[in-house]
Amino acid sequence: MGQAPVPPHATVPRLRKAAAGCRACDLWKRGTQTVFGEGVARADVMLVGEQPGNDEDLAGRPFVGPAGKLLDDALERAGIDRGAAYVTNVVKHFKWEPRGKRRIHSKPNAAEIKACQPWLLAEIAAVKPKVLVCLGATAAQALLGKSFRVSVDRGKFVPSPLAPHVLATVHPSSILRAQDDDTRHREMDLLVRDLAQVAGRLGAP
Ligand code: SF4
């Protein structure tokens, strides 16, 4: 344990290399590997989730599992090219609990989020996105403050020193957990609506 070994003023590839050996919290023991952010070096839009899931942990890449596919669909419907974005997470190791043979997502705690935050701040500093999108409460509260409520303030641009335009919406995994198809379709439409706001700012000067 100790501080995240973040090299100063580093590019994303250098940050990724350094993060591979991070042991600033205990999650490195449980995850297969560090799952660093990826995407265009100077992407206009950065999307930040909570933490890698099972598929991401195995692949070593963010948003490649079911939630990532749903995000791809939502971005496409909103007119945002995922290939032109940068995607990452607040916490870079998969936190899980065993349930039978499965590894079930376990929410990162405040100490783990704090330990990992230097990586996220370094990614933001390196990429300098025009629009920063927090996906879900963990990302929103880590970047916008503990009192931020996604249920109340989703889809609204909020002032922040982190980027010219900052907005929070739900995490795509919350849509996967919807109880029925009607709810899932409705929630997906709302996510697309929020991302369409992002698309609007990307086109702005
Ligand atoms: S979760 Fe973050 S702080 Fe903890 S070991 Fe992994 S990279 Fe380091």
mmCIF file of C-alpha atoms and ligand atoms in Angstrom:
data_model
loop_
_atom_site.group_PDB
_atom_site.id
_atom_site.type_symbol
_atom_site.label_atom_id
_atom_site.label_comp_id
_atom_site.label_asym_id
_atom_site.label_seq_id
_atom_site.Cartn_x
_atom_site.Cartn_y
_atom_site.Cartn_z
ATOM 1 C CA MET A 1 0.000 0.000 0.000
ATOM 2 C CA GLY A 2 1.035 3.587 -0.432
ATOM 3 C CA GLN A 3 0.439 6.302 -2.945
ATOM 4 C CA ALA A 4 -0.464 5.611 -6.538
ATOM 5 C CA PRO A 5 2.826 5.893 -8.495
ATOM 6 C CA VAL A 6 1.588 8.509 -10.951
ATOM 7 C CA PRO A 7 4.366 9.959 -13.138
ATOM 8 C CA PRO A 8 3.975 13.754 -13.440
ATOM 9 C CA HIS A 9 2.752 15.316 -16.700
ATOM 10 C CA ALA A 10 2.628 11.899 -18.360
ATOM 11 C CA THR A 11 0.879 10.785 -21.520
ATOM 12 C CA VAL A 12 -1.813 8.106 -21.296
ATOM 13 C CA PRO A 13 0.496 5.277 -22.503
ATOM 14 C CA ARG A 14 3.010 6.198 -19.786
ATOM 15 C CA LEU A 15 0.290 6.408 -17.162
ATOM 16 C CA ARG A 16 -1.077 3.021 -18.233
ATOM 17 C CA LYS A 17 2.355 1.452 -17.926
ATOM 18 C CA ALA A 18 2.880 2.878 -14.444
ATOM 19 C CA ALA A 19 -0.621 1.901 -13.299
ATOM 20 C CA ALA A 20 0.014 -1.721 -14.233
ATOM 21 C CA GLY A 21 2.181 -2.005 -11.124
ATOM 22 C CA CYS A 22 -0.005 0.049 -8.775
ATOM 23 C CA ARG A 23 -0.537 -1.328 -5.287
ATOM 24 C CA ALA A 24 -1.959 1.764 -3.649
ATOM 25 C CA CYS A 25 -4.942 -0.172 -2.305
ATOM 26 C CA ASP A 26 -5.685 -3.842 -1.751
ATOM 27 C CA LEU A 27 -7.748 -4.296 -4.914
ATOM 28 C CA TRP A 28 -4.698 -5.274 -6.967
ATOM 29 C CA LYS A 29 -4.703 -8.569 -5.059
ATOM 30 C CA ARG A 30 -8.228 -9.429 -6.183
ATOM 31 C CA GLY A 31 -8.259 -8.275 -9.779
ATOM 32 C CA THR A 32 -6.485 -9.993 -12.661
ATOM 33 C CA GLN A 33 -4.856 -6.776 -13.840
ATOM 34 C CA THR A 34 -5.110 -3.014 -13.816
ATOM 35 C CA VAL A 35 -7.746 -1.935 -16.321
ATOM 36 C CA PHE A 36 -6.661 1.510 -17.428
ATOM 37 C CA GLY A 37 -8.651 3.889 -19.577
ATOM 38 C CA GLU A 38 -8.315 3.840 -23.340
ATOM 39 C CA GLY A 39 -9.246 5.839 -26.381
ATOM 40 C CA VAL A 40 -8.116 8.782 -28.418
ATOM 41 C CA ALA A 41 -5.158 10.602 -26.820
ATOM 42 C CA ARG A 42 -6.850 14.027 -27.014
ATOM 43 C CA ALA A 43 -10.453 12.863 -27.130
ATOM 44 C CA ASP A 44 -13.138 15.547 -27.026
ATOM 45 C CA VAL A 45 -15.278 13.404 -24.739
ATOM 46 C CA MET A 46 -14.218 11.323 -21.752
ATOM 47 C CA LEU A 47 -16.665 8.878 -20.169
ATOM 48 C CA VAL A 48 -15.975 7.739 -16.618
ATOM 49 C CA GLY A 49 -17.592 4.677 -15.047
ATOM 50 C CA GLU A 50 -17.201 3.058 -11.641
ATOM 51 C CA GLN A 51 -14.821 0.127 -12.039
ATOM 52 C CA PRO A 52 -14.059 -2.693 -14.470
ATOM 53 C CA GLY A 53 -16.407 -5.683 -14.402
ATOM 54 C CA ASN A 54 -15.692 -9.358 -14.884
ATOM 55 C CA ASP A 55 -15.190 -9.159 -18.665
ATOM 56 C CA GLU A 56 -13.073 -6.019 -18.419
ATOM 57 C CA ASP A 57 -10.905 -7.580 -15.720
ATOM 58 C CA LEU A 58 -10.144 -10.538 -17.966
ATOM 59 C CA ALA A 59 -9.669 -8.485 -21.144
ATOM 60 C CA GLY A 60 -7.715 -5.679 -19.467
ATOM 61 C CA ARG A 61 -9.861 -3.112 -21.270
ATOM 62 C CA PRO A 62 -12.692 -0.863 -20.019
ATOM 63 C CA PHE A 63 -16.328 -1.189 -21.141
ATOM 64 C CA VAL A 64 -15.978 -4.331 -23.243
ATOM 65 C CA GLY A 65 -18.654 -6.399 -21.441
ATOM 66 C CA PRO A 66 -22.476 -6.154 -21.583
ATOM 67 C CA ALA A 67 -22.538 -2.666 -20.040
ATOM 68 C CA GLY A 68 -19.952 -1.533 -22.595
ATOM 69 C CA LYS A 69 -22.055 -2.874 -25.457
ATOM 70 C CA LEU A 70 -25.095 -1.048 -24.125
ATOM 71 C CA LEU A 71 -22.986 2.112 -23.861
ATOM 72 C CA ASP A 72 -21.847 1.646 -27.471
ATOM 73 C CA ASP A 73 -25.489 1.451 -28.579
ATOM 74 C CA ALA A 74 -26.442 4.532 -26.581
ATOM 75 C CA LEU A 75 -23.481 6.516 -27.938
ATOM 76 C CA GLU A 76 -24.337 5.526 -31.478
ATOM 77 C CA ARG A 77 -27.975 6.543 -31.031
ATOM 78 C CA ALA A 78 -26.831 9.864 -29.582
ATOM 79 C CA GLY A 79 -24.501 10.470 -32.521
ATOM 80 C CA ILE A 80 -21.221 10.079 -30.609
ATOM 81 C CA ASP A 81 -18.450 7.985 -32.119
ATOM 82 C CA ARG A 82 -17.054 5.739 -29.371
ATOM 83 C CA GLY A 83 -13.910 5.441 -31.443
ATOM 84 C CA ALA A 84 -13.388 9.167 -30.926
ATOM 85 C CA ALA A 85 -13.952 9.024 -27.163
ATOM 86 C CA TYR A 86 -11.854 8.066 -24.152
ATOM 87 C CA VAL A 87 -13.408 5.649 -21.656
ATOM 88 C CA THR A 88 -12.191 4.903 -18.159
ATOM 89 C CA ASN A 89 -13.256 4.167 -14.593
ATOM 90 C CA VAL A 90 -12.876 5.767 -11.178
ATOM 91 C CA VAL A 91 -11.286 2.567 -9.850
ATOM 92 C CA LYS A 92 -8.947 0.562 -12.063
ATOM 93 C CA HIS A 93 -9.173 -2.887 -10.484
ATOM 94 C CA PHE A 94 -12.216 -5.188 -10.417
ATOM 95 C CA LYS A 95 -13.616 -5.558 -6.896
ATOM 96 C CA TRP A 96 -15.650 -8.705 -6.543
ATOM 97 C CA GLU A 97 -17.016 -11.272 -4.145
ATOM 98 C CA PRO A 98 -17.333 -14.987 -4.907
ATOM 99 C CA ARG A 99 -20.808 -16.401 -5.404
ATOM 100 C CA GLY A 100 -20.488 -20.040 -6.339
ATOM 101 C CA LYS A 101 -18.201 -20.066 -9.348
ATOM 102 C CA ARG A 102 -19.087 -16.507 -10.300
ATOM 103 C CA ARG A 103 -17.371 -13.268 -9.383
ATOM 104 C CA ILE A 104 -19.972 -10.720 -8.365
ATOM 105 C CA HIS A 105 -19.346 -6.963 -8.553
ATOM 106 C CA SER A 106 -18.731 -5.344 -5.191
ATOM 107 C CA LYS A 107 -18.892 -1.570 -4.829
ATOM 108 C CA PRO A 108 -15.543 0.119 -4.177
ATOM 109 C CA ASN A 109 -15.332 1.900 -0.834
ATOM 110 C CA ALA A 110 -14.294 5.497 -0.165
ATOM 111 C CA ALA A 111 -10.681 4.575 0.644
ATOM 112 C CA GLU A 112 -10.286 2.623 -2.611
ATOM 113 C CA ILE A 113 -11.829 5.441 -4.646
ATOM 114 C CA LYS A 114 -9.502 7.959 -2.998
ATOM 115 C CA ALA A 115 -6.438 5.763 -3.526
ATOM 116 C CA CYS A 116 -7.220 5.426 -7.234
ATOM 117 C CA GLN A 117 -8.260 9.013 -7.889
ATOM 118 C CA PRO A 118 -4.764 10.257 -8.825
ATOM 119 C CA TRP A 119 -4.897 8.017 -11.905
ATOM 120 C CA LEU A 120 -8.210 9.467 -13.017
ATOM 121 C CA LEU A 121 -7.082 13.040 -12.448
ATOM 122 C CA ALA A 122 -3.907 12.307 -14.419
ATOM 123 C CA GLU A 123 -5.994 10.878 -17.273
ATOM 124 C CA ILE A 124 -8.157 14.005 -17.335
ATOM 125 C CA ALA A 125 -5.022 16.183 -17.335
ATOM 126 C CA ALA A 126 -3.484 14.183 -20.194
ATOM 127 C CA VAL A 127 -6.578 13.918 -22.405
ATOM 128 C CA LYS A 128 -8.042 17.373 -21.619
ATOM 129 C CA PRO A 129 -11.546 16.451 -22.773
ATOM 130 C CA LYS A 130 -13.960 19.144 -23.852
ATOM 131 C CA VAL A 131 -16.826 17.188 -22.273
ATOM 132 C CA LEU A 132 -16.499 14.952 -19.230
ATOM 133 C CA VAL A 133 -19.329 12.479 -18.604
ATOM 134 C CA CYS A 134 -19.758 10.744 -15.248
ATOM 135 C CA LEU A 135 -21.571 7.434 -15.663
ATOM 136 C CA GLY A 136 -23.352 6.609 -12.406
ATOM 137 C CA ALA A 137 -23.214 7.784 -8.805
ATOM 138 C CA THR A 138 -19.713 6.544 -7.990
ATOM 139 C CA ALA A 139 -18.129 8.566 -10.794
ATOM 140 C CA ALA A 140 -20.365 11.579 -10.205
ATOM 141 C CA GLN A 141 -19.680 11.692 -6.477
ATOM 142 C CA ALA A 142 -15.949 11.069 -6.920
ATOM 143 C CA LEU A 143 -15.626 13.965 -9.376
ATOM 144 C CA LEU A 144 -18.460 16.321 -8.443
ATOM 145 C CA GLY A 145 -18.784 15.854 -4.687
ATOM 146 C CA LYS A 146 -20.520 13.490 -2.300
ATOM 147 C CA SER A 147 -23.756 15.460 -2.282
ATOM 148 C CA PHE A 148 -24.277 15.023 -6.045
ATOM 149 C CA ARG A 149 -27.423 13.022 -6.794
ATOM 150 C CA VAL A 150 -27.558 11.452 -10.243
ATOM 151 C CA SER A 151 -31.287 10.814 -9.828
ATOM 152 C CA VAL A 152 -31.874 14.572 -9.428
ATOM 153 C CA ASP A 153 -29.164 16.177 -11.541
ATOM 154 C CA ARG A 154 -28.589 13.765 -14.398
ATOM 155 C CA GLY A 155 -28.452 15.279 -17.852
ATOM 156 C CA LYS A 156 -27.586 18.773 -16.606
ATOM 157 C CA PHE A 157 -24.269 20.463 -17.233
ATOM 158 C CA VAL A 158 -22.623 21.460 -13.981
ATOM 159 C CA PRO A 159 -19.725 23.874 -13.443
ATOM 160 C CA SER A 160 -16.455 22.119 -12.684
ATOM 161 C CA PRO A 161 -12.760 22.931 -12.991
ATOM 162 C CA LEU A 162 -12.226 19.481 -14.519
ATOM 163 C CA ALA A 163 -13.452 20.256 -18.048
ATOM 164 C CA PRO A 164 -15.319 22.958 -19.978
ATOM 165 C CA HIS A 165 -18.524 20.873 -19.944
ATOM 166 C CA VAL A 166 -19.321 18.275 -17.270
ATOM 167 C CA LEU A 167 -22.459 16.176 -17.037
ATOM 168 C CA ALA A 168 -23.544 13.066 -15.137
ATOM 169 C CA THR A 169 -25.959 10.353 -16.147
ATOM 170 C CA VAL A 170 -26.657 6.775 -15.088
ATOM 171 C CA HIS A 171 -24.212 3.905 -15.439
ATOM 172 C CA PRO A 172 -25.197 1.602 -18.316
ATOM 173 C CA SER A 173 -25.153 -1.403 -15.958
ATOM 174 C CA SER A 174 -28.162 0.083 -14.135
ATOM 175 C CA ILE A 175 -30.129 -0.319 -17.378
ATOM 176 C CA LEU A 176 -29.058 -3.945 -17.655
ATOM 177 C CA ARG A 177 -30.531 -4.493 -14.191
ATOM 178 C CA ALA A 178 -33.941 -3.032 -15.130
ATOM 179 C CA GLN A 179 -36.775 -5.244 -13.939
ATOM 180 C CA ASP A 180 -38.668 -5.453 -17.224
ATOM 181 C CA ASP A 181 -38.395 -4.555 -20.897
ATOM 182 C CA ASP A 182 -40.536 -1.433 -20.634
ATOM 183 C CA THR A 183 -38.328 -0.014 -17.897
ATOM 184 C CA ARG A 184 -35.199 -0.978 -19.813
ATOM 185 C CA HIS A 185 -36.386 0.771 -22.995
ATOM 186 C CA ARG A 186 -37.419 3.860 -21.050
ATOM 187 C CA GLU A 187 -34.107 4.045 -19.199
ATOM 188 C CA MET A 188 -32.180 3.540 -22.428
ATOM 189 C CA ASP A 189 -34.092 6.411 -24.043
ATOM 190 C CA LEU A 190 -33.179 8.630 -21.085
ATOM 191 C CA LEU A 191 -29.499 7.691 -21.353
ATOM 192 C CA VAL A 192 -29.568 8.505 -25.071
ATOM 193 C CA ARG A 193 -31.278 11.823 -24.258
ATOM 194 C CA ASP A 194 -28.476 12.702 -21.799
ATOM 195 C CA LEU A 195 -25.773 11.675 -24.262
ATOM 196 C CA ALA A 196 -27.450 13.711 -26.997
ATOM 197 C CA GLN A 197 -26.794 16.768 -24.800
ATOM 198 C CA VAL A 198 -23.133 15.759 -24.823
ATOM 199 C CA ALA A 199 -23.189 15.429 -28.612
ATOM 200 C CA GLY A 200 -24.592 18.971 -28.779
ATOM 201 C CA ARG A 201 -21.670 20.372 -26.767
ATOM 202 C CA LEU A 202 -19.138 18.463 -28.869
ATOM 203 C CA GLY A 203 -20.335 20.353 -31.906
ATOM 204 C CA ALA A 204 -20.195 23.707 -30.095
ATOM 205 C CA PRO A 205 -17.153 25.998 -30.400
HETATM 206 S S1 SF4 B 1 -7.636 0.015 -7.637
HETATM 207 FE FE1 SF4 B 1 -6.435 1.789 -8.265
HETATM 208 S S2 SF4 B 1 -5.309 2.441 -6.412
HETATM 209 FE FE2 SF4 B 1 -6.064 0.344 -6.058
HETATM 210 S S3 SF4 B 1 -4.318 -0.948 -6.712
HETATM 211 FE FE3 SF4 B 1 -5.705 -0.741 -8.467
HETATM 212 S S4 SF4 B 1 -4.873 0.959 -9.665
HETATM 213 FE FE4 SF4 B 1 -3.962 1.090 -7.601
#
